[in-house]
Coordinates of C-alpha atoms in Angstrom, one line a residue:
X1 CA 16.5 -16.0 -4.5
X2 CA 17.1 -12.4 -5.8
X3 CA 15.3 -9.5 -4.0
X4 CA 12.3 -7.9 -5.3
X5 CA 13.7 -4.2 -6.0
X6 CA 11.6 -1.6 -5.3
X7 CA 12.0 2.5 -5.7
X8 CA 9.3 4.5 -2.9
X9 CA 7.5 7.2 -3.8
X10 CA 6.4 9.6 -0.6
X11 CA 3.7 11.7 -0.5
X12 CA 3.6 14.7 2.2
X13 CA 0.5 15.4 4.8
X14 CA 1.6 16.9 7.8
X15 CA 1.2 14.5 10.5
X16 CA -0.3 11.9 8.4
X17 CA 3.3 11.0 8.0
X18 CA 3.5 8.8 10.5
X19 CA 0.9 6.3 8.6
X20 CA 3.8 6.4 5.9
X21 CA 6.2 5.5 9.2
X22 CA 4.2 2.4 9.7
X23 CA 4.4 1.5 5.8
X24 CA 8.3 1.8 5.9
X25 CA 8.4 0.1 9.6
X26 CA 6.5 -3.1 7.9
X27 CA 8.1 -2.7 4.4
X28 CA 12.3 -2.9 6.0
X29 CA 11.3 -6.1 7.4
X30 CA 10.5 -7.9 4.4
X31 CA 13.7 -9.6 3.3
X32 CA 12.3 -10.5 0.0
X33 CA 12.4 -6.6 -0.8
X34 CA 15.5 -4.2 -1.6
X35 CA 14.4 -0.5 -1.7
X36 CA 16.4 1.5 -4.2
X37 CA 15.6 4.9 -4.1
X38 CA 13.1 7.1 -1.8
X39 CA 11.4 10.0 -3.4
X40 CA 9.3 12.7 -0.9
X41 CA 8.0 15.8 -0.5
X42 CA 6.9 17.4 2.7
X43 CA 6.4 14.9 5.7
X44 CA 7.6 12.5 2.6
X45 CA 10.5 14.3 2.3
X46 CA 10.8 14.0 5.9
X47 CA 10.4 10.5 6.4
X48 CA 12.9 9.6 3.3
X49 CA 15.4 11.6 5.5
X50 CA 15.2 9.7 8.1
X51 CA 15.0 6.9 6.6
X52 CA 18.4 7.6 5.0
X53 CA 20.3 8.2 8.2
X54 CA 19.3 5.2 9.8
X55 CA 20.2 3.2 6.8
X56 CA 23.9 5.4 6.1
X57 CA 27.0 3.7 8.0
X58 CA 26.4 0.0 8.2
X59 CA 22.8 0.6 10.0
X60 CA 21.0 -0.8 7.6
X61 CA 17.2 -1.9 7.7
X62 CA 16.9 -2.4 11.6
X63 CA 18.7 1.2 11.8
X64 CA 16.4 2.7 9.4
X65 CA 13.4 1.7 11.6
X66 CA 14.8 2.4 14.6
X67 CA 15.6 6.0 13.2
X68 CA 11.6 6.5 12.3
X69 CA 10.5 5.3 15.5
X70 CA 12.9 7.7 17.3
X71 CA 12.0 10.5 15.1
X72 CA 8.1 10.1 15.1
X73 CA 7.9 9.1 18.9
X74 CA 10.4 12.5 19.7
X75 CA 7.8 14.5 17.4
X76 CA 4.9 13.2 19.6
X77 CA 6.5 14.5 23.2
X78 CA 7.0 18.1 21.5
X79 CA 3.1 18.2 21.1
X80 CA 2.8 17.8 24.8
X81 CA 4.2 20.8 25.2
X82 CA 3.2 22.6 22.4
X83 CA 0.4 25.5 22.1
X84 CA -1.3 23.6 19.2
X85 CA -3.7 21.5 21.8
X86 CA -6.9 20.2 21.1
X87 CA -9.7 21.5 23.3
X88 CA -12.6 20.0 25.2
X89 CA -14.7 20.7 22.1
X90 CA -12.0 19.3 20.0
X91 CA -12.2 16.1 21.8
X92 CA -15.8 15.8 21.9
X93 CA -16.1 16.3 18.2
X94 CA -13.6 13.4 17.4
X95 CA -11.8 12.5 14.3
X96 CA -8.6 14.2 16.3
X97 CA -9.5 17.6 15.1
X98 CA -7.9 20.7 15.9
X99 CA -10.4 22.8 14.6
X100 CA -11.5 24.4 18.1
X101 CA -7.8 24.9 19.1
X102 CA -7.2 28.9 19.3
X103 CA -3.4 28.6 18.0
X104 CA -4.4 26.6 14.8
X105 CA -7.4 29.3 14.2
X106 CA -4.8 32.0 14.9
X107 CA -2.2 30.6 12.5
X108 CA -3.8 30.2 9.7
X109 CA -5.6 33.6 10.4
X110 CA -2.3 35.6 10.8
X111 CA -1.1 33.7 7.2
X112 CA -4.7 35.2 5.7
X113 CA -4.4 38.7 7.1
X114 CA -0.9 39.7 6.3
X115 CA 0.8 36.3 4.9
X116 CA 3.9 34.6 6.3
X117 CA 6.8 36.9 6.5
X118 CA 10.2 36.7 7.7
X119 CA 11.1 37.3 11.7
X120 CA 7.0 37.4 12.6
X121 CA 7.0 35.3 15.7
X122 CA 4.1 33.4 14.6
X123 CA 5.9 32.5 11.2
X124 CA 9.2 31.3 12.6
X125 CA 9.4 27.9 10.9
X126 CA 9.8 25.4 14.3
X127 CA 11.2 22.3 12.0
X128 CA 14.4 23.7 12.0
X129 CA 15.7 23.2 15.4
X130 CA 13.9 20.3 15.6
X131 CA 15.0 18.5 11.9
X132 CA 18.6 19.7 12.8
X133 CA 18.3 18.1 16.4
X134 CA 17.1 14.7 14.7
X135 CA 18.3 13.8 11.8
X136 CA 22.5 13.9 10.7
X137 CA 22.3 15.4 7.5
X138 CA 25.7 14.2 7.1
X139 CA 24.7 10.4 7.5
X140 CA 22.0 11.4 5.1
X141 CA 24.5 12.8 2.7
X142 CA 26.8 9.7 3.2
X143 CA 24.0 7.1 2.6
X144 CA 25.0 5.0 -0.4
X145 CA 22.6 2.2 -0.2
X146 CA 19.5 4.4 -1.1
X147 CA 19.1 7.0 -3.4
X148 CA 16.3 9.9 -1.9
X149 CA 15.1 12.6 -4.2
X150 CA 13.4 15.7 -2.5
X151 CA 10.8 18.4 -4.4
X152 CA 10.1 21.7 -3.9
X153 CA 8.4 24.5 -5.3
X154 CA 10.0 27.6 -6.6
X155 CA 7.8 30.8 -5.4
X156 CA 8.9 32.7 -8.2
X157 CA 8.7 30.5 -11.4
X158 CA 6.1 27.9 -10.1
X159 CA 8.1 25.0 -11.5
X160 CA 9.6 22.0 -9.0
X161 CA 12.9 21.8 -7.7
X162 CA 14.4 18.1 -7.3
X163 CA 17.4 17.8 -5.0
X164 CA 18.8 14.7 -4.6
X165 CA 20.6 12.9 -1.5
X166 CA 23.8 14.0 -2.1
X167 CA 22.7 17.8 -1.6
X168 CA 20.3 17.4 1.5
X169 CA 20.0 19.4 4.3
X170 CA 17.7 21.1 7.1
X171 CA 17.1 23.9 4.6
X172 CA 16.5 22.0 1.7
X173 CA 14.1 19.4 3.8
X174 CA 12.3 22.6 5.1
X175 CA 11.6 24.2 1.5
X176 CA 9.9 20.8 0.8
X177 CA 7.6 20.8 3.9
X178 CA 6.8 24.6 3.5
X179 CA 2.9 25.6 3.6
X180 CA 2.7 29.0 2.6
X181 CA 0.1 29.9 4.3
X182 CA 1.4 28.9 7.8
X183 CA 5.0 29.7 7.5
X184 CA 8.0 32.2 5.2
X185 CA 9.2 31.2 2.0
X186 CA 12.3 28.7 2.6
X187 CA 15.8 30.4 0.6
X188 CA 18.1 27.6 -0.8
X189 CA 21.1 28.8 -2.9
X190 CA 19.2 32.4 -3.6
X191 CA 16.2 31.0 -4.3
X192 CA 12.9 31.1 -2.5
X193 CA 10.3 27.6 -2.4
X194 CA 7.4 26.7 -0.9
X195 CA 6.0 23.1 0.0
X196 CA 6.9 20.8 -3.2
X197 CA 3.2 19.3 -3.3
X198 CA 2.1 21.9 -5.9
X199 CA 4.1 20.5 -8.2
X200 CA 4.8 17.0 -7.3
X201 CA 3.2 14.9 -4.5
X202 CA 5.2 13.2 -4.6
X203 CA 8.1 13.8 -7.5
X204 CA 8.0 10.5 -9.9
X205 CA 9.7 11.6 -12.3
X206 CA 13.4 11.4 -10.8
X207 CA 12.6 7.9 -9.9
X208 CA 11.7 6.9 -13.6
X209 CA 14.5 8.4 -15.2
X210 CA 17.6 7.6 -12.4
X211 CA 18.0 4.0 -14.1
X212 CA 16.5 2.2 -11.4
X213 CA 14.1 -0.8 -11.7
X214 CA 10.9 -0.9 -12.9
X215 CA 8.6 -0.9 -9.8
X216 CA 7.1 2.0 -8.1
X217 CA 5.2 2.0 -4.7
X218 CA 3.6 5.0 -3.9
X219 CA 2.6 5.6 -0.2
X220 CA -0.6 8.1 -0.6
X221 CA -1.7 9.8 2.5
X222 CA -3.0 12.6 1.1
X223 CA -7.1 12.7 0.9
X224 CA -8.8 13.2 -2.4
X225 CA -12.5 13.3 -0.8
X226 CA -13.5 14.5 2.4
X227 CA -16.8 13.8 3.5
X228 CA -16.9 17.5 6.1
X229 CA -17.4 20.3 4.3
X230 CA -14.9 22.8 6.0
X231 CA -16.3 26.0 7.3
X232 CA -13.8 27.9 8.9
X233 CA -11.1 29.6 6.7
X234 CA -8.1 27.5 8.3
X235 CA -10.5 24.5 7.2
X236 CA -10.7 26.0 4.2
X237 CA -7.2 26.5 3.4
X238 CA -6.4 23.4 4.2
X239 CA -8.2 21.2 2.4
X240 CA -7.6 23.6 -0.5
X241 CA -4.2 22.6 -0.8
X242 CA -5.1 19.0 -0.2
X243 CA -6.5 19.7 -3.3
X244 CA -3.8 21.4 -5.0
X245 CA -1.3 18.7 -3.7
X246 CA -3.8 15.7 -5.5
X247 CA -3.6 17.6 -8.8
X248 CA -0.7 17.3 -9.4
X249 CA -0.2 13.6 -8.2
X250 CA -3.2 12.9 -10.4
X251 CA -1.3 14.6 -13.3
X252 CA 1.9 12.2 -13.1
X253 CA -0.1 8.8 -12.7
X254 CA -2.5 9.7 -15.6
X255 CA 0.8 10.3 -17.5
X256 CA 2.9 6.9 -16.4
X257 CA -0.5 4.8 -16.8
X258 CA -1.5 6.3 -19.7
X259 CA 1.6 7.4 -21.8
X260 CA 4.4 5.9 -20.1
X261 CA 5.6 9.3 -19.2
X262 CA 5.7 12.1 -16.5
X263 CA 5.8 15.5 -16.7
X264 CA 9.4 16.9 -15.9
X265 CA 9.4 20.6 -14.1
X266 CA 12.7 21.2 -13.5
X267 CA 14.0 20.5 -17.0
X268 CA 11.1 22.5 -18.3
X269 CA 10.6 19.0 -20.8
X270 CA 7.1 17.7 -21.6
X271 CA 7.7 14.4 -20.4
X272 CA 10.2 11.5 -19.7
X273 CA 10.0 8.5 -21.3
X274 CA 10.3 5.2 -19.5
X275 CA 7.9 2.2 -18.6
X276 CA 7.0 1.2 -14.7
X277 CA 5.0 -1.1 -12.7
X278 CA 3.1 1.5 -10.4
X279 CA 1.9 0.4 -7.4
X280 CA 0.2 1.7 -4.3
X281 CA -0.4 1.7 -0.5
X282 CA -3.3 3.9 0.5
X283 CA -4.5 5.5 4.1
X284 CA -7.6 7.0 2.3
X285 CA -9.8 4.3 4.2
X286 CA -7.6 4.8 7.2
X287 CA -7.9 8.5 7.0
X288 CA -11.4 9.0 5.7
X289 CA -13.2 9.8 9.3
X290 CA -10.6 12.5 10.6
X291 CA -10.9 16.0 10.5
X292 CA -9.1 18.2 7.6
X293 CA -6.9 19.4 10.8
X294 CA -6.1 16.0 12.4
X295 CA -3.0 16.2 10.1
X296 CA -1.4 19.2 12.5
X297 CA -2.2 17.3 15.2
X298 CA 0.6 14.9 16.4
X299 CA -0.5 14.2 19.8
X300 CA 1.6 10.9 20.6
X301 CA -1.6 8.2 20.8
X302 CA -2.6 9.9 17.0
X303 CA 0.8 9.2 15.7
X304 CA 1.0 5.6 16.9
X305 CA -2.6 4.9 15.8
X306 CA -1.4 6.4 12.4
X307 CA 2.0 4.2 12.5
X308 CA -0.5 0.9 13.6
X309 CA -2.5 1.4 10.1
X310 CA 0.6 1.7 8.2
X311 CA 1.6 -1.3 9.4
X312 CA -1.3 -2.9 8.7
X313 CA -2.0 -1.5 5.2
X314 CA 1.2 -2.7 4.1
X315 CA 0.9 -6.0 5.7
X316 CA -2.4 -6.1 4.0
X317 CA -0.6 -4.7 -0.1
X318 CA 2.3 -7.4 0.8
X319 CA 0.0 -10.3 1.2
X320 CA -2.0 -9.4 -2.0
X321 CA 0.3 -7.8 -4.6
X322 CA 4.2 -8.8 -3.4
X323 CA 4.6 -12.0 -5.7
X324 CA 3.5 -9.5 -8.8
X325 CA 6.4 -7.1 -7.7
X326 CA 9.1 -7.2 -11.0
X327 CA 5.8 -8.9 -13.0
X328 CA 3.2 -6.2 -13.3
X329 CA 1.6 -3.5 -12.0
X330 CA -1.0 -3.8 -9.0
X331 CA -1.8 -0.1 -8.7
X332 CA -5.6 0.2 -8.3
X333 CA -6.8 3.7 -10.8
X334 CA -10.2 4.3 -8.5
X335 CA -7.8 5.3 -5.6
X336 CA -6.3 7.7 -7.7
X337 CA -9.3 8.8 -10.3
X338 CA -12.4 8.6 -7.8
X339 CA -13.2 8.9 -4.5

């Protein structure tokens, strides 16, 4: 019987990345489905990365998962040793917050008083070593079996930037997963970006117009309603570009289930014309009783809890929606249009 092909859209949320780990994990072993293409930004980015140089060489689906799990459970034993711990309060409070945690107060304090600027301790960007130690970016480069798109924002024109496999690397990945309020501007090629979620979260519109099938699963981890109100300005900041990052998500699926288009920054086009079957796995009920900064947390029992729902939420989307795969589109709008 023919494979089910399928193209993965990736949005970005700091740690809640590892939910979208679990998704992937779940989504390699069904046989019934080929994945095409990957498109992220931020920890999406990230994860299609990954997922990439697993795949690259002959590894395949058990390679790809085994690449995630490395990467993810390697991400969780930094924490241990990392200044960004939660406190006594923290724990007490729950939801995995970090929101009594000095460091996290300080960092997004140093970002409001004088803004993240090369060669400042506090804003040298810590992905770097760690991206470069983790992932081959050559693998990546080499990986025929997938195509990954990447997205990030230019700081001076405010338009996106789509790279695609063939051009990845730590610096690229980096621009894509780059908060400006926590850490410098990211320059690729003479250029400088920030995080791509301001303008795509994630990036659709490569995946529509790459001549790829007609399916599209987006993995959202990104939460449109909180039910704290956040008080303290790293709160604040935070969930502001949680909002900022929805907008723009919001903006493409209005356009593909409403017009059969997207929005296309790079090219500077009004849209791109091309019909899809959209549909979605969600971690907004997974997600909806952790703190706004339980996604810098990535204590190693939070990641696995995250990677645990993942699995489970795309067990649960398989078992509902997978025979309408190449039929129609399962996509519910209230998970995209209201809280």
């Amino acid at each position: 019987m023919p494979k089910k092909k399928i193209s993965l859209g990736l949005q970005g949320a700091g740690s809640y990345g590892a939910f979208t780990w679990g998704v992937l994990d779940r989504l390699l072993q069904e046989e019934s489905l080929e994945i095409e293409a990957l498109s992220g930004v931020s920890a999406g980015a990230i994860n299609a990365a990954v997922m990439a140089d697993g795949y690259a060489r002959g590894g395949g689906r058990e390679g790809a998962r085994a690449a995630l799990a490395r990467f993810w459970r390697a991400l969780g034993l930094t924490a241990v040793f990392s200044p960004l711990q939660r406190t006594p309060m923290d724990h007490l409070a729950g939801g995995f917050t970090m929101s009594h945690s000095p460091f996290y107060q300080l960092m997004e304090m140093a970002g409001a008083l004088v803004g993240p600027v090369r060669e400042m301790p506090l804003t040298v960007n810590p992905l770097r070593n760690f991206l470069t130690a983790h992932i081959d970016f050559e693998r990546v480069r080499a990986c025929e079996e997938l195509q990954v798109f990447i997205n990030a924002t230019n700081l001076n024109t405010g338009g996106g930037k789509v790279w695609t496999r063939a051009e990845l690397d730590v610096q690229r990945v980096m621009a894509s997963a780059c908060l400006p309020t926590v850490f410098a501007s990211v320059e690729v090629d003479g250029a400088l970006y920030w995080d791509g979620g301001y303008t795509a979260n994630p990036p659709l519109a490569p995946l529509v117009d790459a001549n790829l099938g007609q399916d599209l699963l987006v993995v959202q981890i990104n939460p449109i309603a909180r039910t704290e109100v956040p008080r303290s300005m790293a709160d604040i900041s935070n969930r502001a570009n949680e909002v900022a990052f929805n907008i723009s998500f919001v903006r493409e699926v209005n356009a593909l289930l409403h017009n059969r288009a997207v929005p296309n920054e790079e090219r500077g086009e009004a849209v791109t014309f091309a019909p899809v079957r959209l549909h979605m796995i969600s971690a907004l009920e997974g997600l909806k009783e952790l703190s706004i900064s339980s996604k810098f947390n990535s204590e190693p029992g939070f990641l696995e809890m995250l990677h645990e729902r993942g699995v489970a939420a795309a067990e649960a989307w398989l078992a509902e929606n997978l025979e309408d795969v190449g039929l129609c589109a399962t996509i519910d709008p209230a998970l995209v249009f209201r809280p």
